[in-house]
């Protein structure tokens, strides 16, 4: 049913003092929203940028989770005279998701994902990431139509509001054309669900006047044949400039028109709370090729023929991405490019092509046709492959151009990106003229690529906006671009990135005065106050596109190449708790700028102070962000460096002392956990936790938290040469001449310190399970002596003590190298974190993690005797960086009928001892883990014992090690 509306709005009066208004807004909203509200300098600056070249610092940031909270925020903004901008993933490229008013960020409450029977439709909340929707549809050979390059990060709310398209989407499969239903909240608080007849009927009564105004718009347009022809022509190609005027000619019912006007409105007309898509086929048979041409003209002619007159197809050539030679130069060092290099000349562009089909025979036919076409137009090397891994690798390169091309810019410059389209029949000449325009305006470093089947070209360049004429240069280029694209080619100045602030001054030049006047009428009908995202899409300021441009000062060599695209954010465990990698970098840049300029020492003091918790303490330093970043930026490494810079002499002295007394510290820590275990047997667990929380509060959180999932570990197993040799001292000793293979096993310190929770399966602890498995598989085992206190050094590294990390880790690696007989034997450890860190030290010993060794050397020698129905699998952050996911899943699959990989957890946030000292990070990172545990699942696996502890507490089932599970599965009766 339709929701009650808000009181009739009075005239919207902008607040004269934004900061004071932001504070009043926060006070007003207290208790009315569940999510956080920020008005402090650190967090508002952290949310001041999106992926565009613009920066605006909001007066307040609020996290919203329901339609009632949307209404409360609208009401609060109206009362305090603050404009309102909604934000999904912040991957917007035209400045749509930044504001000086209130920034309302989508929280967890918008994660609805419901696949309808037959997968012909899917209903999604606005916080669902596009790639996750497609992952859910993949078993049905379906996907949603829009497929932007940022789909691993961008969210449905932004896709609907920008009418995003992508590489295979074309014109026919964007949200406007594939949307079956939309649910929205308007500025008066009314909810309209276009898929609910009762809601529609109630809306026709309550908003009859609004619908009449929409109907009058439709009537006025249809009475003007010239305007109708213009609108149809503009939407024959990709176009996101201005409002979706095609709704006024495609539909007659004013309610249908209203719903379709919301698509592509960039948050200026209302809030989208849910969408139902008609899905499109995702054919399982595909061949991919990256095809070089001798020059842009021949590539353009081939694309024109492949484009099929602009008609979208699902069988045959479904994607063709034009990549000019200068763009290829930024990625030619990547391994997937190697086969192409001999065929590239100084002028060679390439076209990345997908041919898809419903079956193998049809695919072969379509590939043959594509090869003939390409050869006819002079392609110099044609090599289609059906290998899925190669296809993914090539498309990852293409999807990463935004960031990898940006990383090729000079340090300290901002990246600029534009996105244009021309009629497909003029593509060959359009490519040449675009290159000339960029060169003529001093952007010789620019690169061009794009969705060529739709006549859609992207280009990006860089400039330093701290320099005097940089903004003027960009202004002159923008005006020339508008003339070339909009006037000379009759194209789209924004094909798919949305109008935003970047193109707002040029909307009238592209559309003409009549169509532009229609857009102002649309805004007045939906948002007469100008409350929602003012200045976006329509803007009277002819210079808005060169105002509030980002300055990107040099701050740290590790991250200076970051363009703040946000691709890293979904991997970050502190995302929406404190800061993300993108935000840590942005704030670090601002602190460095203030330090150099000296312009606002008080603000710098606040940023430095507050960055301690939000930037340093709550960073897991897992570096999963580097796996999402197309250029591999390790923000966690930067944070560890900043921790080291903040360490004072006293702290370094304590760390040095600890490095020399690790054995005593390990004994003390095991004793402490053991004491807590004993206490829980006498005193109820909640009481123990309450006592430790009180101690933590009184000590300024210096006392570790003891959770009910944390158990004391088994300690170090005895040193040994092998199971047949009784000698246990005097290592190194010769391996017994048993003829069996030998391995060096190093039980990592977290495995020794922390044990697994009890289960019904009577599992062995990790070291005992590992030794049992190795013996069962026929290995002689060497375990180092004096294990207590032996450490790879990772805890020191993550806390900002690199010298101590090198000291203890180097010593361990030397000992392991000796035990391995200078690398003749493999060294095995049971924590992926330690395995990764040990590999970074010099030494002969090859160090393998448990997953890698067990799946390759142990599992083939075992007989699985029993299986669980289902096992949950968590991929620890280090395991991900070691690319061990397939190995972990293979082992889990050997022990269970099926596995359920935790999709909502990247790094679990336990991060060594942060689960003890900053437990909120672990709790936040695993807050959705229970949703990933299927019915009937009673056990999960992880490759680090501390991660297993944190997951056991928050996922609802105990998590154990791979060796413990595999030992159980291979036990004899």
PDB file of N, CA and C in Angstrom, residues 11 278 361 431 802 868:
ATOM      1  N   UNK A  11       8.560  26.668   1.337  1.00  0.00           N
ATOM      2  CA  UNK A  11       9.628  27.012   0.399  1.00  0.00           C
ATOM      3  C   UNK A  11      10.972  26.618   0.979  1.00  0.00           C
ATOM      4  N   UNK A 278      13.731  -7.289 -16.061  1.00  0.00           N
ATOM      5  CA  UNK A 278      13.600  -8.438 -16.941  1.00  0.00           C
ATOM      6  C   UNK A 278      15.025  -8.859 -17.295  1.00  0.00           C
ATOM      7  N   UNK A 361      27.958 -25.630 -31.640  1.00  0.00           N
ATOM      8  CA  UNK A 361      27.915 -25.599 -33.102  1.00  0.00           C
ATOM      9  C   UNK A 361      27.632 -24.194 -33.615  1.00  0.00           C
ATOM     10  N   UNK A 431      36.624   8.585 -34.525  1.00  0.00           N
ATOM     11  CA  UNK A 431      37.814   8.205 -33.762  1.00  0.00           C
ATOM     12  C   UNK A 431      38.984   9.126 -34.105  1.00  0.00           C
ATOM     13  N   UNK A 802      58.747  -2.480  11.558  1.00  0.00           N
ATOM     14  CA  UNK A 802      59.362  -3.294  10.503  1.00  0.00           C
ATOM     15  C   UNK A 802      60.718  -3.860  10.889  1.00  0.00           C
ATOM     16  N   UNK A 868      30.703 -34.501   5.488  1.00  0.00           N
ATOM     17  CA  UNK A 868      29.622 -33.693   6.031  1.00  0.00           C
ATOM     18  C   UNK A 868      28.656 -33.331   4.900  1.00  0.00           C
TER      19      UNK A 868
END
